[in-house]
Amino acid sequence: MSKTTWIEQEIAALKEQGLFTNIRTIQSPMDGWVVIDGRQVLNFCANNYLGLANHPAIRQAAIKAIEQYGVGPGAVRTIAGTMTLHVELEERLAKFKGVEAAITFQSGFNANTATIPALVGKGDVIFSDRLNHASIIDGCRLSRAQIVAYEHNDPDDLRKKIAETPLEGKALIVSDGVFSMDGDIAPLPELYKVAEENDFLLMVDDAHGEGVLGRGGRGIVDHFGLHGKVDIEVGTMSKAFGVMGGIVAGKRVIIDWLRQRGRPFLFSSAMTVPDAAACLAAVDVLESSTEQVDRLWSNADYFKKHMNALGFDTGATETPIVPVMLGEAPLAQQFSRELFEEGVFAMAIGFPTVPQGKARIRVMNTAAHSVEDLDAGLAAFEKVGKRLGVIS
Ligand SMILES: *Cc1c(COP(=O)(O)O)cnc(C)c1O
């Protein structure tokens, strides 16, 4: 027995349970179709909602910025100074989202692990939706505050948990905006009411709502008309924006505080030059037209409607995320493999990302697909679904 034998055993067990993740290698730009193993396949996996990952104007902006500023930021911003690009990006993002100020991070994951520990600590309490994203959970743990999980999207249970929890310090309510595995939307107006009643901070992580929900993709706060009422909006530029980077938007005082106390801001270098420039160009694209956002939603509606007509269970989704519920993980993995043989790249998702027995194929609709693409995808789902006895 070597000291890594246990890892070999764990990996073997994952493979046996159909839970080992094989990562495909993409040999082309991220787009509606991608090349894998030398073959063009329809891409139903990416969070590239608006098809901006390979958008000509955004590519051009990144290239131009490299020519002007080079590639890297050199160090963390508090030490090596900050580039005009990052400052401009934060101003543009704040304006786009209709908030006082915004701060960027290297990723959405970092935005969460920066923000939560900067706002609450030992002696404080965090009320967190049971299905919140891993980066929220990690941010909560790093804060050393008490974590109280409430039932998913259940403001009544949140109220009950608040009533049951002795409180001496501060409190924060935190929720995903759109839940990425089911595609359902947090009841933000209700959460706001609870936060107001108790004078708690309210934070929403809008990673899957940024560029998707609201007018022209302005996010969940815009979707519900809650401007000025949600204290902290976390987001990412690695999904609909098609690039990479995290954002926190809200009151100036909170953003100022994060520049002083957000650890991934203080101890990790800034977004790269091409990332910042590409994100700026993505804001330009979003502000100039709602074309991509509109196509995203019409594609999603079309796909869902036809999947349901074929007899597939697409769960509780309210967004372009379409979970195709299959049950056991090995079936979902086999379904995914057979879809791939039919030219469709769609990932199986199983435990622990979703509960045991709730394995699924998750289809990510995007503006990068045409209706013909969707028809090709639907035909593959029909064929594999019938072959595997999922639909009749
Ligand atoms: C994807 C996601 C993140 C992480 O964003 P990155 O920019 O990829 O690090 C954070 N929170 C939620 C809810 C997400 O879905």
mmCIF file of C-alpha atoms and ligand atoms in Angstrom:
data_model
loop_
_atom_site.group_PDB
_atom_site.id
_atom_site.type_symbol
_atom_site.label_atom_id
_atom_site.label_comp_id
_atom_site.label_asym_id
_atom_site.label_seq_id
_atom_site.Cartn_x
_atom_site.Cartn_y
_atom_site.Cartn_z
ATOM 1 C CA MET A 1 0.000 0.000 0.000
ATOM 2 C CA SER A 2 1.439 3.364 -0.943
ATOM 3 C CA LYS A 3 0.213 6.627 0.518
ATOM 4 C CA THR A 4 -1.834 7.271 -2.642
ATOM 5 C CA THR A 5 -3.530 3.845 -2.794
ATOM 6 C CA TRP A 6 -6.678 5.279 -1.259
ATOM 7 C CA ILE A 7 -6.928 7.762 -4.149
ATOM 8 C CA GLU A 8 -6.690 4.937 -6.695
ATOM 9 C CA GLN A 9 -9.476 3.143 -4.829
ATOM 10 C CA GLU A 10 -11.659 6.263 -4.713
ATOM 11 C CA ILE A 11 -11.208 6.807 -8.459
ATOM 12 C CA ALA A 12 -12.014 3.171 -9.215
ATOM 13 C CA ALA A 13 -15.182 3.516 -7.121
ATOM 14 C CA LEU A 14 -16.229 6.664 -9.005
ATOM 15 C CA LYS A 15 -15.764 4.843 -12.314
ATOM 16 C CA GLU A 16 -17.837 1.908 -11.090
ATOM 17 C CA GLN A 17 -20.692 4.221 -10.040
ATOM 18 C CA GLY A 18 -20.673 6.129 -13.328
ATOM 19 C CA LEU A 19 -19.553 9.262 -11.492
ATOM 20 C CA PHE A 20 -16.058 9.706 -12.898
ATOM 21 C CA THR A 21 -15.837 12.827 -15.041
ATOM 22 C CA ASN A 22 -14.066 12.437 -18.366
ATOM 23 C CA ILE A 23 -13.067 15.809 -19.761
ATOM 24 C CA ARG A 24 -13.388 16.257 -23.505
ATOM 25 C CA THR A 25 -10.681 18.176 -25.367
ATOM 26 C CA ILE A 26 -11.983 20.962 -27.628
ATOM 27 C CA GLN A 27 -9.895 21.634 -30.733
ATOM 28 C CA SER A 28 -11.770 24.746 -31.906
ATOM 29 C CA PRO A 29 -13.113 28.012 -30.493
ATOM 30 C CA MET A 30 -15.961 27.667 -27.984
ATOM 31 C CA ASP A 31 -19.096 28.128 -30.067
ATOM 32 C CA GLY A 32 -22.445 26.594 -31.034
ATOM 33 C CA TRP A 33 -20.493 23.766 -32.701
ATOM 34 C CA VAL A 34 -17.089 22.577 -31.523
ATOM 35 C CA VAL A 35 -14.482 20.148 -32.824
ATOM 36 C CA ILE A 36 -13.768 17.154 -30.574
ATOM 37 C CA ASP A 37 -11.618 14.209 -31.703
ATOM 38 C CA GLY A 38 -11.456 15.864 -35.111
ATOM 39 C CA ARG A 39 -15.254 15.845 -35.427
ATOM 40 C CA GLN A 40 -17.740 18.738 -35.486
ATOM 41 C CA VAL A 41 -20.338 18.251 -32.765
ATOM 42 C CA LEU A 42 -23.290 20.329 -31.628
ATOM 43 C CA ASN A 43 -22.326 22.000 -28.354
ATOM 44 C CA PHE A 44 -24.997 21.810 -25.635
ATOM 45 C CA CYS A 45 -22.594 22.151 -22.708
ATOM 46 C CA ALA A 46 -21.209 25.664 -22.530
ATOM 47 C CA ASN A 47 -22.472 28.576 -20.437
ATOM 48 C CA ASN A 48 -21.626 30.715 -23.449
ATOM 49 C CA TYR A 49 -25.273 31.864 -23.463
ATOM 50 C CA LEU A 50 -24.926 34.695 -25.939
ATOM 51 C CA GLY A 51 -22.285 33.144 -28.170
ATOM 52 C CA LEU A 52 -19.810 35.884 -27.211
ATOM 53 C CA ALA A 53 -16.834 33.583 -26.499
ATOM 54 C CA ASN A 54 -15.867 33.774 -30.174
ATOM 55 C CA HIS A 55 -17.528 37.063 -31.150
ATOM 56 C CA PRO A 56 -15.486 38.932 -33.824
ATOM 57 C CA ALA A 57 -15.656 42.404 -32.194
ATOM 58 C CA ILE A 58 -14.753 40.980 -28.790
ATOM 59 C CA ARG A 59 -11.806 38.996 -30.176
ATOM 60 C CA GLN A 60 -10.628 42.155 -31.926
ATOM 61 C CA ALA A 61 -10.878 44.207 -28.716
ATOM 62 C CA ALA A 62 -8.713 41.690 -26.856
ATOM 63 C CA ILE A 63 -6.067 41.690 -29.600
ATOM 64 C CA LYS A 64 -6.009 45.487 -29.713
ATOM 65 C CA ALA A 65 -5.633 45.721 -25.937
ATOM 66 C CA ILE A 66 -2.688 43.313 -25.977
ATOM 67 C CA GLU A 67 -0.997 45.521 -28.557
ATOM 68 C CA GLN A 68 -1.533 48.560 -26.355
ATOM 69 C CA TYR A 69 -1.075 47.142 -22.830
ATOM 70 C CA GLY A 70 0.622 43.739 -23.113
ATOM 71 C CA VAL A 71 -0.876 40.668 -21.530
ATOM 72 C CA GLY A 72 -0.606 40.656 -17.741
ATOM 73 C CA PRO A 73 -1.321 43.011 -14.851
ATOM 74 C CA GLY A 74 2.044 42.317 -13.145
ATOM 75 C CA ALA A 75 0.726 41.918 -9.610
ATOM 76 C CA VAL A 76 -2.241 42.592 -7.387
ATOM 77 C CA ARG A 77 -3.837 45.978 -7.956
ATOM 78 C CA THR A 78 -3.226 47.318 -4.456
ATOM 79 C CA ILE A 79 0.507 46.819 -4.954
ATOM 80 C CA ALA A 80 1.315 47.339 -8.637
ATOM 81 C CA GLY A 81 -1.455 49.840 -9.376
ATOM 82 C CA THR A 82 -4.480 49.342 -11.537
ATOM 83 C CA MET A 83 -4.811 49.743 -15.300
ATOM 84 C CA THR A 84 -7.258 52.141 -16.917
ATOM 85 C CA LEU A 85 -8.878 49.084 -18.536
ATOM 86 C CA HIS A 86 -9.939 47.618 -15.187
ATOM 87 C CA VAL A 87 -11.194 50.952 -13.889
ATOM 88 C CA GLU A 88 -13.168 51.565 -17.059
ATOM 89 C CA LEU A 89 -14.617 48.045 -16.949
ATOM 90 C CA GLU A 90 -15.837 48.542 -13.386
ATOM 91 C CA GLU A 91 -17.449 51.874 -14.250
ATOM 92 C CA ARG A 92 -19.151 50.424 -17.308
ATOM 93 C CA LEU A 93 -20.402 47.390 -15.381
ATOM 94 C CA ALA A 94 -21.827 49.581 -12.610
ATOM 95 C CA LYS A 95 -23.658 51.667 -15.186
ATOM 96 C CA PHE A 96 -24.891 48.589 -17.072
ATOM 97 C CA LYS A 97 -26.298 47.103 -13.885
ATOM 98 C CA GLY A 98 -27.690 50.375 -12.536
ATOM 99 C CA VAL A 99 -25.710 50.359 -9.276
ATOM 100 C CA GLU A 100 -23.418 52.867 -7.553
ATOM 101 C CA ALA A 101 -20.208 50.891 -8.018
ATOM 102 C CA ALA A 102 -18.667 47.593 -9.083
ATOM 103 C CA ILE A 103 -15.446 45.699 -8.476
ATOM 104 C CA THR A 104 -13.983 42.925 -10.609
ATOM 105 C CA PHE A 105 -12.288 39.711 -9.556
ATOM 106 C CA GLN A 106 -10.409 37.040 -11.483
ATOM 107 C CA SER A 107 -13.479 34.795 -11.438
ATOM 108 C CA GLY A 108 -16.985 34.479 -10.072
ATOM 109 C CA PHE A 109 -15.663 31.868 -7.666
ATOM 110 C CA ASN A 110 -13.211 34.412 -6.264
ATOM 111 C CA ALA A 111 -15.902 37.080 -6.088
ATOM 112 C CA ASN A 112 -17.835 34.887 -3.655
ATOM 113 C CA THR A 113 -14.860 33.867 -1.546
ATOM 114 C CA ALA A 114 -13.850 37.548 -1.382
ATOM 115 C CA THR A 115 -17.228 39.009 -0.549
ATOM 116 C CA ILE A 116 -18.763 36.786 2.092
ATOM 117 C CA PRO A 117 -15.817 36.775 4.543
ATOM 118 C CA ALA A 118 -15.498 40.550 4.110
ATOM 119 C CA LEU A 119 -19.085 41.063 5.281
ATOM 120 C CA VAL A 120 -19.592 38.516 8.054
ATOM 121 C CA GLY A 121 -17.320 36.694 10.491
ATOM 122 C CA LYS A 122 -17.178 34.825 13.757
ATOM 123 C CA GLY A 123 -20.309 35.504 15.837
ATOM 124 C CA ASP A 124 -22.390 36.373 12.759
ATOM 125 C CA VAL A 125 -24.927 34.193 10.932
ATOM 126 C CA ILE A 126 -25.389 33.387 7.241
ATOM 127 C CA PHE A 127 -28.739 32.103 5.998
ATOM 128 C CA SER A 128 -27.930 30.198 2.821
ATOM 129 C CA ASP A 129 -30.167 28.394 0.309
ATOM 130 C CA ARG A 130 -29.577 24.659 0.604
ATOM 131 C CA LEU A 131 -28.688 24.388 -3.105
ATOM 132 C CA ASN A 132 -26.298 27.346 -3.318
ATOM 133 C CA HIS A 133 -23.236 27.104 -5.576
ATOM 134 C CA ALA A 134 -20.004 25.616 -4.209
ATOM 135 C CA SER A 135 -18.246 28.991 -4.303
ATOM 136 C CA ILE A 136 -20.919 30.503 -2.023
ATOM 137 C CA ILE A 137 -20.550 27.552 0.322
ATOM 138 C CA ASP A 138 -16.767 27.982 0.372
ATOM 139 C CA GLY A 139 -17.120 31.730 0.955
ATOM 140 C CA CYS A 140 -19.462 31.000 3.869
ATOM 141 C CA ARG A 141 -17.021 28.496 5.366
ATOM 142 C CA LEU A 142 -14.066 30.862 5.023
ATOM 143 C CA SER A 143 -15.985 33.579 6.872
ATOM 144 C CA ARG A 144 -16.221 31.419 10.047
ATOM 145 C CA ALA A 145 -19.765 32.726 10.558
ATOM 146 C CA GLN A 146 -22.473 30.262 11.590
ATOM 147 C CA ILE A 147 -24.109 28.810 8.462
ATOM 148 C CA VAL A 148 -27.835 28.056 8.565
ATOM 149 C CA ALA A 149 -29.143 26.361 5.402
ATOM 150 C CA TYR A 150 -32.789 26.956 4.535
ATOM 151 C CA GLU A 151 -34.876 24.817 2.190
ATOM 152 C CA HIS A 152 -34.386 25.560 -1.472
ATOM 153 C CA ASN A 153 -36.280 28.649 -2.710
ATOM 154 C CA ASP A 154 -38.436 28.586 0.430
ATOM 155 C CA PRO A 155 -38.863 32.013 2.108
ATOM 156 C CA ASP A 156 -41.198 30.481 4.728
ATOM 157 C CA ASP A 157 -38.502 28.070 5.819
ATOM 158 C CA LEU A 158 -36.043 30.977 5.814
ATOM 159 C CA ARG A 159 -38.343 32.884 8.197
ATOM 160 C CA LYS A 160 -38.641 29.780 10.385
ATOM 161 C CA LYS A 161 -34.857 29.293 10.480
ATOM 162 C CA ILE A 162 -34.358 32.968 11.366
ATOM 163 C CA ALA A 163 -36.866 32.698 14.219
ATOM 164 C CA GLU A 164 -35.082 29.597 15.545
ATOM 165 C CA THR A 165 -31.562 31.027 15.368
ATOM 166 C CA PRO A 166 -30.201 33.103 18.273
ATOM 167 C CA LEU A 167 -28.529 36.171 16.808
ATOM 168 C CA GLU A 168 -25.941 38.354 18.464
ATOM 169 C CA GLY A 169 -23.913 39.735 15.557
ATOM 170 C CA LYS A 170 -24.706 40.607 11.952
ATOM 171 C CA ALA A 171 -26.620 38.450 9.496
ATOM 172 C CA LEU A 172 -26.525 37.834 5.752
ATOM 173 C CA ILE A 173 -29.035 36.113 3.479
ATOM 174 C CA VAL A 174 -27.404 34.632 0.379
ATOM 175 C CA SER A 175 -28.836 32.842 -2.645
ATOM 176 C CA ASP A 176 -27.981 31.901 -6.201
ATOM 177 C CA GLY A 177 -30.086 33.928 -8.639
ATOM 178 C CA VAL A 178 -30.565 31.118 -11.145
ATOM 179 C CA PHE A 179 -29.826 27.601 -9.908
ATOM 180 C CA SER A 180 -27.576 26.066 -12.498
ATOM 181 C CA MET A 181 -28.615 22.418 -12.242
ATOM 182 C CA ASP A 182 -32.399 22.938 -12.417
ATOM 183 C CA GLY A 183 -32.653 26.330 -14.099
ATOM 184 C CA ASP A 184 -35.117 27.687 -11.533
ATOM 185 C CA ILE A 185 -35.016 31.307 -10.315
ATOM 186 C CA ALA A 186 -34.675 32.459 -6.683
ATOM 187 C CA PRO A 187 -37.773 34.213 -5.256
ATOM 188 C CA LEU A 188 -35.767 37.414 -4.833
ATOM 189 C CA PRO A 189 -38.685 39.778 -4.014
ATOM 190 C CA GLU A 190 -39.621 37.468 -1.109
ATOM 191 C CA LEU A 191 -36.023 37.184 0.056
ATOM 192 C CA TYR A 192 -35.813 40.978 -0.045
ATOM 193 C CA LYS A 193 -38.905 41.214 2.140
ATOM 194 C CA VAL A 194 -37.375 38.885 4.720
ATOM 195 C CA ALA A 195 -34.076 40.797 4.640
ATOM 196 C CA GLU A 196 -35.938 44.094 5.124
ATOM 197 C CA GLU A 197 -38.083 42.776 8.007
ATOM 198 C CA ASN A 198 -34.928 41.688 9.828
ATOM 199 C CA ASP A 199 -32.515 44.385 8.649
ATOM 200 C CA PHE A 200 -30.146 41.703 7.264
ATOM 201 C CA LEU A 201 -27.765 42.092 4.338
ATOM 202 C CA LEU A 202 -29.021 40.450 1.133
ATOM 203 C CA MET A 203 -26.673 38.975 -1.461
ATOM 204 C CA VAL A 204 -27.527 37.266 -4.744
ATOM 205 C CA ASP A 205 -25.107 35.386 -7.004
ATOM 206 C CA ASP A 206 -26.381 36.039 -10.482
ATOM 207 C CA ALA A 207 -23.800 33.981 -12.407
ATOM 208 C CA HIS A 208 -26.442 32.340 -14.634
ATOM 209 C CA GLY A 209 -28.668 35.436 -14.769
ATOM 210 C CA GLU A 210 -25.998 37.895 -15.912
ATOM 211 C CA GLY A 211 -26.584 38.505 -19.633
ATOM 212 C CA VAL A 212 -29.645 36.256 -19.495
ATOM 213 C CA LEU A 213 -32.342 37.714 -17.211
ATOM 214 C CA GLY A 214 -33.627 41.275 -17.122
ATOM 215 C CA ARG A 215 -33.751 43.943 -19.807
ATOM 216 C CA GLY A 216 -30.953 43.237 -22.304
ATOM 217 C CA GLY A 217 -29.400 40.773 -19.862
ATOM 218 C CA ARG A 218 -29.014 43.172 -16.929
ATOM 219 C CA GLY A 219 -29.597 40.345 -14.484
ATOM 220 C CA ILE A 220 -31.988 39.134 -11.819
ATOM 221 C CA VAL A 221 -32.289 42.447 -9.940
ATOM 222 C CA ASP A 222 -33.472 44.091 -13.142
ATOM 223 C CA HIS A 223 -35.717 41.090 -13.902
ATOM 224 C CA PHE A 224 -37.608 41.673 -10.636
ATOM 225 C CA GLY A 225 -37.282 45.492 -10.637
ATOM 226 C CA LEU A 226 -35.435 45.450 -7.321
ATOM 227 C CA HIS A 227 -32.892 48.172 -8.068
ATOM 228 C CA GLY A 228 -31.307 49.607 -4.934
ATOM 229 C CA LYS A 229 -32.835 46.868 -2.766
ATOM 230 C CA VAL A 230 -30.360 44.024 -3.064
ATOM 231 C CA ASP A 231 -27.184 44.926 -1.185
ATOM 232 C CA ILE A 232 -24.736 42.743 -3.090
ATOM 233 C CA GLU A 233 -24.981 41.375 -6.628
ATOM 234 C CA VAL A 234 -22.246 38.916 -7.478
ATOM 235 C CA GLY A 235 -21.812 37.927 -11.085
ATOM 236 C CA THR A 236 -19.458 36.359 -13.552
ATOM 237 C CA MET A 237 -18.131 37.281 -16.960
ATOM 238 C CA SER A 238 -17.236 33.663 -17.727
ATOM 239 C CA LYS A 239 -20.759 32.686 -18.763
ATOM 240 C CA ALA A 240 -22.956 34.976 -20.879
ATOM 241 C CA PHE A 241 -20.121 37.487 -21.306
ATOM 242 C CA GLY A 242 -18.089 34.681 -22.864
ATOM 243 C CA VAL A 243 -14.802 35.678 -21.226
ATOM 244 C CA MET A 244 -13.605 35.196 -17.637
ATOM 245 C CA GLY A 245 -13.849 37.296 -14.502
ATOM 246 C CA GLY A 246 -16.026 37.966 -11.488
ATOM 247 C CA ILE A 247 -17.968 41.059 -10.544
ATOM 248 C CA VAL A 248 -19.555 42.427 -7.396
ATOM 249 C CA ALA A 249 -22.008 45.283 -7.869
ATOM 250 C CA GLY A 250 -23.841 47.354 -5.299
ATOM 251 C CA LYS A 251 -23.553 50.311 -2.952
ATOM 252 C CA ARG A 252 -20.294 52.224 -3.173
ATOM 253 C CA VAL A 253 -19.513 51.700 0.507
ATOM 254 C CA ILE A 254 -19.598 47.915 0.099
ATOM 255 C CA ILE A 255 -17.453 48.002 -3.045
ATOM 256 C CA ASP A 256 -14.945 50.316 -1.301
ATOM 257 C CA TRP A 257 -14.808 47.862 1.586
ATOM 258 C CA LEU A 258 -14.102 44.939 -0.766
ATOM 259 C CA ARG A 259 -11.105 46.856 -2.173
ATOM 260 C CA GLN A 260 -9.761 46.937 1.397
ATOM 261 C CA ARG A 261 -10.791 43.502 2.638
ATOM 262 C CA GLY A 262 -11.552 41.149 -0.269
ATOM 263 C CA ARG A 263 -8.735 38.632 0.030
ATOM 264 C CA PRO A 264 -8.651 37.457 -3.630
ATOM 265 C CA PHE A 265 -8.491 41.171 -4.554
ATOM 266 C CA LEU A 266 -5.613 41.826 -2.149
ATOM 267 C CA PHE A 267 -3.655 38.603 -2.646
ATOM 268 C CA SER A 268 -4.233 37.541 -6.245
ATOM 269 C CA SER A 269 -3.360 39.453 -9.421
ATOM 270 C CA ALA A 270 -5.971 41.270 -11.466
ATOM 271 C CA MET A 271 -7.804 39.951 -14.522
ATOM 272 C CA THR A 272 -5.487 39.815 -17.534
ATOM 273 C CA VAL A 273 -5.442 42.586 -20.147
ATOM 274 C CA PRO A 274 -7.258 40.606 -22.872
ATOM 275 C CA ASP A 275 -9.859 39.448 -20.342
ATOM 276 C CA ALA A 276 -10.610 42.996 -19.187
ATOM 277 C CA ALA A 277 -10.717 44.344 -22.744
ATOM 278 C CA ALA A 278 -12.921 41.501 -23.931
ATOM 279 C CA CYS A 279 -15.329 42.057 -21.039
ATOM 280 C CA LEU A 280 -15.522 45.753 -21.910
ATOM 281 C CA ALA A 281 -16.349 44.835 -25.498
ATOM 282 C CA ALA A 282 -18.985 42.390 -24.238
ATOM 283 C CA VAL A 283 -20.651 45.255 -22.342
ATOM 284 C CA ASP A 284 -20.635 47.225 -25.613
ATOM 285 C CA VAL A 285 -22.348 44.337 -27.395
ATOM 286 C CA LEU A 286 -24.979 43.980 -24.662
ATOM 287 C CA GLU A 287 -25.676 47.708 -24.525
ATOM 288 C CA SER A 288 -25.956 48.098 -28.276
ATOM 289 C CA SER A 289 -28.566 45.420 -28.943
ATOM 290 C CA THR A 290 -30.811 42.828 -27.317
ATOM 291 C CA GLU A 291 -30.510 40.586 -30.371
ATOM 292 C CA GLN A 292 -28.423 37.868 -28.679
ATOM 293 C CA VAL A 293 -30.516 37.839 -25.495
ATOM 294 C CA ASP A 294 -33.732 37.609 -27.517
ATOM 295 C CA ARG A 295 -32.378 34.736 -29.636
ATOM 296 C CA LEU A 296 -31.227 32.907 -26.498
ATOM 297 C CA TRP A 297 -34.741 32.963 -25.054
ATOM 298 C CA SER A 298 -36.520 32.043 -28.270
ATOM 299 C CA ASN A 299 -34.097 29.127 -28.769
ATOM 300 C CA ALA A 300 -34.645 27.961 -25.194
ATOM 301 C CA ASP A 301 -38.442 28.123 -25.545
ATOM 302 C CA TYR A 302 -38.310 26.225 -28.824
ATOM 303 C CA PHE A 303 -36.043 23.505 -27.475
ATOM 304 C CA LYS A 304 -38.008 22.995 -24.253
ATOM 305 C CA LYS A 305 -41.359 22.874 -26.035
ATOM 306 C CA HIS A 306 -40.163 20.206 -28.456
ATOM 307 C CA MET A 307 -38.388 18.155 -25.771
ATOM 308 C CA ASN A 308 -41.595 18.082 -23.732
ATOM 309 C CA ALA A 309 -43.598 17.116 -26.817
ATOM 310 C CA LEU A 310 -41.197 14.188 -27.317
ATOM 311 C CA GLY A 311 -41.997 13.091 -23.772
ATOM 312 C CA PHE A 312 -38.836 14.178 -21.922
ATOM 313 C CA ASP A 313 -39.066 15.482 -18.362
ATOM 314 C CA THR A 314 -37.309 18.857 -18.251
ATOM 315 C CA GLY A 315 -37.922 19.522 -14.568
ATOM 316 C CA ALA A 316 -38.644 22.933 -13.096
ATOM 317 C CA THR A 317 -36.578 25.156 -15.385
ATOM 318 C CA GLU A 318 -37.578 28.785 -16.012
ATOM 319 C CA THR A 319 -34.425 29.690 -17.945
ATOM 320 C CA PRO A 320 -32.349 28.530 -20.956
ATOM 321 C CA ILE A 321 -30.890 25.752 -18.770
ATOM 322 C CA VAL A 322 -32.746 22.553 -19.687
ATOM 323 C CA PRO A 323 -32.208 19.548 -17.409
ATOM 324 C CA VAL A 324 -33.276 16.307 -19.066
ATOM 325 C CA MET A 325 -34.131 14.175 -16.065
ATOM 326 C CA LEU A 326 -32.991 10.542 -16.381
ATOM 327 C CA GLY A 327 -32.670 9.202 -12.834
ATOM 328 C CA GLU A 328 -29.645 6.978 -12.330
ATOM 329 C CA ALA A 329 -26.142 8.182 -13.139
ATOM 330 C CA PRO A 330 -25.080 5.240 -15.363
ATOM 331 C CA LEU A 331 -28.127 5.822 -17.602
ATOM 332 C CA ALA A 332 -27.288 9.529 -17.869
ATOM 333 C CA GLN A 333 -23.681 8.694 -18.758
ATOM 334 C CA GLN A 334 -24.759 6.177 -21.395
ATOM 335 C CA PHE A 335 -27.254 8.692 -22.798
ATOM 336 C CA SER A 336 -24.486 11.289 -23.044
ATOM 337 C CA ARG A 337 -22.120 8.827 -24.797
ATOM 338 C CA GLU A 338 -24.781 7.842 -27.321
ATOM 339 C CA LEU A 339 -25.692 11.481 -27.986
ATOM 340 C CA PHE A 340 -22.034 12.086 -28.726
ATOM 341 C CA GLU A 341 -22.086 9.249 -31.267
ATOM 342 C CA GLU A 342 -25.003 11.116 -32.859
ATOM 343 C CA GLY A 343 -22.923 14.302 -33.003
ATOM 344 C CA VAL A 344 -24.242 16.056 -29.892
ATOM 345 C CA PHE A 345 -22.015 17.109 -26.994
ATOM 346 C CA ALA A 346 -24.184 17.199 -23.856
ATOM 347 C CA MET A 347 -22.861 16.342 -20.416
ATOM 348 C CA ALA A 348 -24.321 13.911 -17.932
ATOM 349 C CA ILE A 349 -24.496 15.319 -14.427
ATOM 350 C CA GLY A 350 -24.735 13.092 -11.369
ATOM 351 C CA PHE A 351 -24.055 12.981 -7.648
ATOM 352 C CA PRO A 352 -22.662 14.982 -5.843
ATOM 353 C CA THR A 353 -23.456 17.859 -8.228
ATOM 354 C CA VAL A 354 -27.125 16.809 -8.093
ATOM 355 C CA PRO A 355 -28.815 14.471 -5.544
ATOM 356 C CA GLN A 356 -28.596 10.653 -5.901
ATOM 357 C CA GLY A 357 -31.237 9.361 -8.306
ATOM 358 C CA LYS A 358 -31.583 12.768 -9.986
ATOM 359 C CA ALA A 359 -28.954 12.317 -12.668
ATOM 360 C CA ARG A 360 -29.610 14.173 -15.860
ATOM 361 C CA ILE A 361 -28.282 15.505 -19.126
ATOM 362 C CA ARG A 362 -28.065 19.266 -18.870
ATOM 363 C CA VAL A 363 -28.645 21.120 -22.120
ATOM 364 C CA MET A 364 -27.387 24.687 -22.242
ATOM 365 C CA ASN A 365 -29.252 26.648 -24.880
ATOM 366 C CA THR A 366 -27.409 29.568 -26.423
ATOM 367 C CA ALA A 367 -27.788 32.318 -28.990
ATOM 368 C CA ALA A 368 -25.013 30.603 -30.959
ATOM 369 C CA HIS A 369 -27.483 27.979 -32.210
ATOM 370 C CA SER A 370 -29.806 28.261 -35.180
ATOM 371 C CA VAL A 371 -33.228 26.611 -35.274
ATOM 372 C CA GLU A 372 -31.729 23.987 -37.628
ATOM 373 C CA ASP A 373 -29.084 23.255 -34.993
ATOM 374 C CA LEU A 374 -31.799 22.770 -32.394
ATOM 375 C CA ASP A 375 -33.712 20.465 -34.748
ATOM 376 C CA ALA A 376 -30.554 18.377 -35.178
ATOM 377 C CA GLY A 377 -30.199 18.213 -31.401
ATOM 378 C CA LEU A 378 -33.844 17.263 -30.914
ATOM 379 C CA ALA A 379 -33.550 14.478 -33.509
ATOM 380 C CA ALA A 380 -30.547 13.033 -31.645
ATOM 381 C CA PHE A 381 -32.402 13.182 -28.319
ATOM 382 C CA GLU A 382 -35.397 11.435 -29.889
ATOM 383 C CA LYS A 383 -33.257 8.671 -31.376
ATOM 384 C CA VAL A 384 -31.242 7.992 -28.215
ATOM 385 C CA GLY A 385 -34.280 8.429 -25.957
ATOM 386 C CA LYS A 386 -36.218 5.762 -27.874
ATOM 387 C CA ARG A 387 -33.238 3.441 -28.093
ATOM 388 C CA LEU A 388 -32.701 3.600 -24.320
ATOM 389 C CA GLY A 389 -36.415 3.377 -23.522
ATOM 390 C CA VAL A 390 -36.572 6.830 -21.893
ATOM 391 C CA ILE A 391 -39.368 7.935 -24.238
ATOM 392 C CA SER A 392 -41.711 5.800 -26.311
HETATM 393 C C1 LIG B 1 -20.330 29.461 -12.466
HETATM 394 C C2 LIG B 1 -20.684 30.014 -11.165
HETATM 395 C C3 LIG B 1 -19.726 30.645 -10.391
HETATM 396 C C4 LIG B 1 -18.276 30.675 -10.770
HETATM 397 O O1 LIG B 1 -18.022 31.571 -11.801
HETATM 398 P P1 LIG B 1 -16.582 31.559 -12.503
HETATM 399 O O2 LIG B 1 -16.480 32.919 -13.072
HETATM 400 O O3 LIG B 1 -16.602 30.476 -13.511
HETATM 401 O O4 LIG B 1 -15.583 31.311 -11.425
HETATM 402 C C5 LIG B 1 -20.131 31.229 -9.207
HETATM 403 N N1 LIG B 1 -21.409 31.162 -8.794
HETATM 404 C C6 LIG B 1 -22.362 30.540 -9.509
HETATM 405 C C7 LIG B 1 -23.768 30.526 -9.025
HETATM 406 C C8 LIG B 1 -22.025 29.937 -10.724
HETATM 407 O O5 LIG B 1 -22.961 29.320 -11.436
#
